[in-house]
Short mmCIF file of C-alpha atoms and ligand atoms in Angstrom, two decimals:
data_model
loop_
_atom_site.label_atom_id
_atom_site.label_comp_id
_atom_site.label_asym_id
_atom_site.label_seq_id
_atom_site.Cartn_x
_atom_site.Cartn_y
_atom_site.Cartn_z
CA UNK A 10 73.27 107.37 153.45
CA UNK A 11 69.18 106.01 153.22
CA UNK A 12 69.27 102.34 152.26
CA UNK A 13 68.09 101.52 148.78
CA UNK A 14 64.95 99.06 148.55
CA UNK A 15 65.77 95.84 147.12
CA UNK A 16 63.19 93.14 145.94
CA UNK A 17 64.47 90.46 144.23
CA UNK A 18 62.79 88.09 141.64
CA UNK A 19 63.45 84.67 141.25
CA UNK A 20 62.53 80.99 139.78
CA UNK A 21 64.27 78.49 140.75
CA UNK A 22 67.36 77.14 143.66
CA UNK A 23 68.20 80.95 144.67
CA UNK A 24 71.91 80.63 144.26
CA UNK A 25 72.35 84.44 143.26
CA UNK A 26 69.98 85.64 145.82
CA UNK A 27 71.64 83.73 148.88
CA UNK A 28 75.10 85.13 147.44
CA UNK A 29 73.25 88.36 147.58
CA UNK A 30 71.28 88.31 151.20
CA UNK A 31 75.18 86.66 152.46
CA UNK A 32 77.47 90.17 150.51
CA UNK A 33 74.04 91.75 152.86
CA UNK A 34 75.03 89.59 156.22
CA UNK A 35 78.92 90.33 155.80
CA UNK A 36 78.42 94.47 155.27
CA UNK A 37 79.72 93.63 151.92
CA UNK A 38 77.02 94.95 149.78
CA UNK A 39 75.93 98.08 152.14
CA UNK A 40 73.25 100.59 152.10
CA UNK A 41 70.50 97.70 150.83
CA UNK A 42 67.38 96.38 152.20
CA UNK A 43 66.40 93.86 150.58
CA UNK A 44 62.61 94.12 150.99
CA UNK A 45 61.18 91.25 149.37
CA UNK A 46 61.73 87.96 147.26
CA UNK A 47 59.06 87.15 144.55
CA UNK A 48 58.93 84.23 142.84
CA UNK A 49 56.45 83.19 140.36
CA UNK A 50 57.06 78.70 141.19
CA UNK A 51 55.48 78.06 144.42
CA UNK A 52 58.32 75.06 144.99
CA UNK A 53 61.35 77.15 144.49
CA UNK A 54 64.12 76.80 146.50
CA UNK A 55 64.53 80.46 146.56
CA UNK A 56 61.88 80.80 148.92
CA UNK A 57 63.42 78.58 151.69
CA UNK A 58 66.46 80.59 151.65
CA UNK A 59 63.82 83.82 152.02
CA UNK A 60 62.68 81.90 154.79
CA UNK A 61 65.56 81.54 156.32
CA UNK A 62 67.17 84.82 156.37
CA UNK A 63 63.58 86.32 157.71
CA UNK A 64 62.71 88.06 154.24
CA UNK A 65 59.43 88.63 153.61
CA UNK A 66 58.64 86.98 150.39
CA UNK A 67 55.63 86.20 147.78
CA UNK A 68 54.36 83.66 145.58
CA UNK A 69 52.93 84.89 142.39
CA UNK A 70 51.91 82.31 139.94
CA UNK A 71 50.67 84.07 136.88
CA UNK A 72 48.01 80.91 136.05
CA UNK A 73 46.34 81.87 133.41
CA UNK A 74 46.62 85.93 133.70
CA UNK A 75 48.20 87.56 130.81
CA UNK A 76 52.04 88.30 130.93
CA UNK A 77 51.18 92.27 131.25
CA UNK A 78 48.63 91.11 134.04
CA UNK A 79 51.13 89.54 135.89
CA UNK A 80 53.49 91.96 135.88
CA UNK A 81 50.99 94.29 137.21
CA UNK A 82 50.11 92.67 139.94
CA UNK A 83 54.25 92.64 140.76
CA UNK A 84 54.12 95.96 139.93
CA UNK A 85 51.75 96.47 142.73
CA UNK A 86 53.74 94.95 145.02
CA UNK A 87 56.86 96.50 144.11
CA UNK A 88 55.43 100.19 144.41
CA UNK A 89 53.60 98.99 147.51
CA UNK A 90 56.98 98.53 148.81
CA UNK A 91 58.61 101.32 147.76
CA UNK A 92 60.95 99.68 146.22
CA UNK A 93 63.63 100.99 143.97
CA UNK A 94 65.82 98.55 142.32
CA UNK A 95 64.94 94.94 141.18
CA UNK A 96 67.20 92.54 140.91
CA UNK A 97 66.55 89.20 138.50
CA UNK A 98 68.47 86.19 139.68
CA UNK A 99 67.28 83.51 137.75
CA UNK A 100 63.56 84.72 137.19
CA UNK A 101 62.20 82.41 134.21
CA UNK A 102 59.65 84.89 133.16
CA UNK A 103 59.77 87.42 130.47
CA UNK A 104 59.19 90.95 131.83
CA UNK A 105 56.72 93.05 129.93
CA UNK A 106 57.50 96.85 129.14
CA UNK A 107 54.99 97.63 131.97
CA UNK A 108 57.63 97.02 134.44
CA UNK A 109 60.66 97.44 132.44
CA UNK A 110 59.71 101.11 131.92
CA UNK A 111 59.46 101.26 135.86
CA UNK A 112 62.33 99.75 136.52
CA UNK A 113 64.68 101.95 133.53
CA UNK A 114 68.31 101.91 134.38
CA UNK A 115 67.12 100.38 137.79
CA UNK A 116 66.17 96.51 137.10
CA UNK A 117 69.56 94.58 137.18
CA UNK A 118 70.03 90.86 135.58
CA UNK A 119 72.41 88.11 135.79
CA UNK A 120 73.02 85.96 132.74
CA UNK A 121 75.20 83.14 132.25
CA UNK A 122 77.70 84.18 129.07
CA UNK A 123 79.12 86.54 128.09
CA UNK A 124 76.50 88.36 126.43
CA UNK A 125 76.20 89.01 123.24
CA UNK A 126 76.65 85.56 122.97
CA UNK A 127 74.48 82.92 123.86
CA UNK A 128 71.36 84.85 125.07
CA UNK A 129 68.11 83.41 126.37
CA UNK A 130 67.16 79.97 127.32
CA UNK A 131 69.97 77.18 127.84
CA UNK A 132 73.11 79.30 126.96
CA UNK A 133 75.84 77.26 128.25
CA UNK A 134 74.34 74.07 126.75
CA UNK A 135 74.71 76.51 123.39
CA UNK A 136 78.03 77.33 124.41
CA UNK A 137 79.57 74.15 125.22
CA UNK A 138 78.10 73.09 121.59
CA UNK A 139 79.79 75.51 120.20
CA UNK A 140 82.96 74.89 121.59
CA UNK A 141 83.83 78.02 123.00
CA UNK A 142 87.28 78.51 124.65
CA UNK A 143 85.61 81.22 126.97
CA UNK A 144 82.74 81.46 128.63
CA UNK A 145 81.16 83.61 131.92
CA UNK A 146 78.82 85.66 133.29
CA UNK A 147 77.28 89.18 132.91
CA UNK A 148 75.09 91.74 134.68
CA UNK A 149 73.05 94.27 132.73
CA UNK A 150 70.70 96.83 133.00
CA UNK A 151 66.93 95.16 131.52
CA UNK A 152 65.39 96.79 129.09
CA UNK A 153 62.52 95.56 126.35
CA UNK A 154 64.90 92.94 124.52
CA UNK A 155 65.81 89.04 126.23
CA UNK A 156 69.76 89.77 127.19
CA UNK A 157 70.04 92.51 125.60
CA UNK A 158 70.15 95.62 128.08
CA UNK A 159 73.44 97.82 128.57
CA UNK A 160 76.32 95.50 130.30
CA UNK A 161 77.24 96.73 133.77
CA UNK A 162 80.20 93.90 134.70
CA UNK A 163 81.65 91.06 132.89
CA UNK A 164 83.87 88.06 133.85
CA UNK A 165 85.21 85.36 132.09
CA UNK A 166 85.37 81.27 133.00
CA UNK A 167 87.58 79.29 130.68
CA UNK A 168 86.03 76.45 129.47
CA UNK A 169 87.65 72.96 129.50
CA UNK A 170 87.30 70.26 127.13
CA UNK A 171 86.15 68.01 129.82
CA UNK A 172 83.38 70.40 130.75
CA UNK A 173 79.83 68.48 130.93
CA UNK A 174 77.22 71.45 131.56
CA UNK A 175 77.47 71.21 135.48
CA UNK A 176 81.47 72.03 135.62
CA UNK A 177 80.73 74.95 133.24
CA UNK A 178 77.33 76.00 135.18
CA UNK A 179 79.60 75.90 138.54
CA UNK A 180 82.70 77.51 137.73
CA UNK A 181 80.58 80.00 136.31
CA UNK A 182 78.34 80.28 139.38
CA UNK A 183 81.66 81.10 141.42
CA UNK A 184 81.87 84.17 139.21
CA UNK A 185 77.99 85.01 139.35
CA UNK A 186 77.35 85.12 143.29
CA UNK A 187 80.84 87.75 143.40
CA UNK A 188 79.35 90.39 140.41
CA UNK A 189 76.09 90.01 141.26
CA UNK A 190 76.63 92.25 144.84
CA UNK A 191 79.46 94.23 142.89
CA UNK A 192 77.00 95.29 140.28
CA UNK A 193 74.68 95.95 142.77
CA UNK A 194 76.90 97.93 145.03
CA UNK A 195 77.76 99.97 141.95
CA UNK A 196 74.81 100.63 141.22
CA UNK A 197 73.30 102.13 145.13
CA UNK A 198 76.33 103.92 145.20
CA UNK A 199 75.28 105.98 141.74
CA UNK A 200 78.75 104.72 140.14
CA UNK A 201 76.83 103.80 137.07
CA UNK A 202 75.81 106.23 133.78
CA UNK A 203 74.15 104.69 130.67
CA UNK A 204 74.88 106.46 127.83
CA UNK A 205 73.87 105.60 124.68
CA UNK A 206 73.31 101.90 125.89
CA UNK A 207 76.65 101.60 127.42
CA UNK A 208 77.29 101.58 130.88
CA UNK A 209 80.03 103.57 132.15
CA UNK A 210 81.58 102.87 135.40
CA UNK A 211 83.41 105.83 138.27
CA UNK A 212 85.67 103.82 139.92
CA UNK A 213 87.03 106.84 141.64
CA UNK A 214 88.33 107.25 144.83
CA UNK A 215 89.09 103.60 145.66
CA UNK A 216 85.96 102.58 144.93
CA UNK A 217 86.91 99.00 143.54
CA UNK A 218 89.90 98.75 146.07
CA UNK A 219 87.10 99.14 149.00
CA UNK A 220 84.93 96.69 147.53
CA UNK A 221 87.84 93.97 146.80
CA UNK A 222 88.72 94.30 150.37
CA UNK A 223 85.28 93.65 151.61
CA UNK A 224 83.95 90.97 149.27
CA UNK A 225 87.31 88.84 151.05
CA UNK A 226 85.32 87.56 153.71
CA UNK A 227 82.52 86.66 150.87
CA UNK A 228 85.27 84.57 148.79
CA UNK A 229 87.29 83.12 151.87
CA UNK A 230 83.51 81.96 152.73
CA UNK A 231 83.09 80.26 149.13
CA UNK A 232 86.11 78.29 148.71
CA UNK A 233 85.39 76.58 151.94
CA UNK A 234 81.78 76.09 150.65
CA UNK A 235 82.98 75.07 146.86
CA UNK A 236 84.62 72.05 145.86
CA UNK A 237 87.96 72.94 145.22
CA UNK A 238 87.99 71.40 141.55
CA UNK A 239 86.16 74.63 140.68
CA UNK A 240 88.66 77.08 141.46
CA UNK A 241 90.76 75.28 139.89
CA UNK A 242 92.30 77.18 136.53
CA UNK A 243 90.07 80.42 136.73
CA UNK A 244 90.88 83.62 136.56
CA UNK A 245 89.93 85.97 139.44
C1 GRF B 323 72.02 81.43 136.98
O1 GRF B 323 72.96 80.73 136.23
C2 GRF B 323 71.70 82.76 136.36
O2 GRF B 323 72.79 83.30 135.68
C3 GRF B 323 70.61 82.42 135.39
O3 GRF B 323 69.85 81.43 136.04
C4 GRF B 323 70.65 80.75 136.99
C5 GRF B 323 69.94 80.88 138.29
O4 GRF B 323 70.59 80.20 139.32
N1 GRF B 323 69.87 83.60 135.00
P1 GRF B 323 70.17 80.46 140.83
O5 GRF B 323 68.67 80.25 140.90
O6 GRF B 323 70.57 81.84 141.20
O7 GRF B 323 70.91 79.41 141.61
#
């Protein structure tokens, strides 16, 4: 099977994309290259952990290019590369049509709630608010809308009424660095149909058996990494 190009944009600390480039490491996620990591904040943390895994990666500040500009110039990049799927883990920047109709049914991002709740900026601030008895994580397709692009996996985090932003934001993470590589895995392996804005999902054959088998290594790895406390009354 030819290995699908991966670049992946991203902000900020990088959590999602280490999970990723580690589900790469283990033979977890298989089939996937990942190519590149953009970011457009020159101090992100995300580009250490490029660093250290050897991937090639780029700064791309927009300064004071327009948003469609910007995106161009990724766009550049990303065709340079021949890339094929693009993965947002935590990219802060809102991406113009120019790339989203690239990218259709092949740009993948990670949100933390369970969308339709609680989209954009700040949503578990929003949802601890609230008051919500559930919260979590989902991965969806992008398309022209913030959050709004057809849902590929869900999973939920109970919330506790303890919960200050960083338990939520934690025990949520748990969740995010497992479905990120799932989705992803899904996705190279053509498992995935949009229809109608909703994602539907061929789990036959095993398929999900196989991959629960595989990511075991990638969870044995995280509870050793995790403080305990965080496992602590989830559901898996
Ligand atoms: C994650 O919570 C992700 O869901 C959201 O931004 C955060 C990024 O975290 N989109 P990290 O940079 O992957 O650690």
């Amino acid at each position: 099977m030819s290995e699908e190009k991966l670049a992946v944009l991203a902000s900020g600390r990088g959590s999602n994309f280490k999970a990723i480039l580690e589900h790469v490491d283990f033979n977890i996620l298989q089939n996937v290259e990942v190519e590149v990591l953009i970011s457009d904040n020159p101090n992100a943390k995300a580009l250490e952990i490029a660093e250290n895994f050897g991937i090639e990666n780029e700064v791309m500040v927009p300064d004071d290019k327009t948003r469609e500009e910007h995106d161009k110039e990724i766009l550049e990049i990303l065709r340079e590369k021949n890339i094929t799927t693009v993965a947002l883990a935590g990219y802060m920047k809102i991406i113009t049509p120019i790339l989203v109709k690239n990218f259709k049914n092949n740009m993948l991002n990670i949100h933390p709630s369970l969308l339709p709740s609680f989209p954009g900026l700040n949503s578990q601030e929003k949802a601890l608010e609230y008051g919500v008895k559930v919260s979590g994580c989902t991965i969806h397709y992008v398309t022209e809308e913030i959050d709004s692009g057809p849902i590929i996996l869900q999973h939920p985090v109970p919330v506790m009424e303890e919960d200050e932003f960083e338990d939520l934001s934690k025990r949520t993470l748990i969740f995010e660095h497992r479905l990120f590589s799932k989705a992803l895995q899904l996705h190279v392996d053509n498992r995935l149909t949009v229809n109608e804005g909703k994602v539907s999902i061929d789990y036959s054959k095993n398929w999900e058996e196989g991959w629960n088998e595989r990511q075991e290594k990638f969870i044995r790895y995280q509870k050793k990494e995790w403080d305990n406390k965080y496992f602590e009354k989830v559901w898996t």
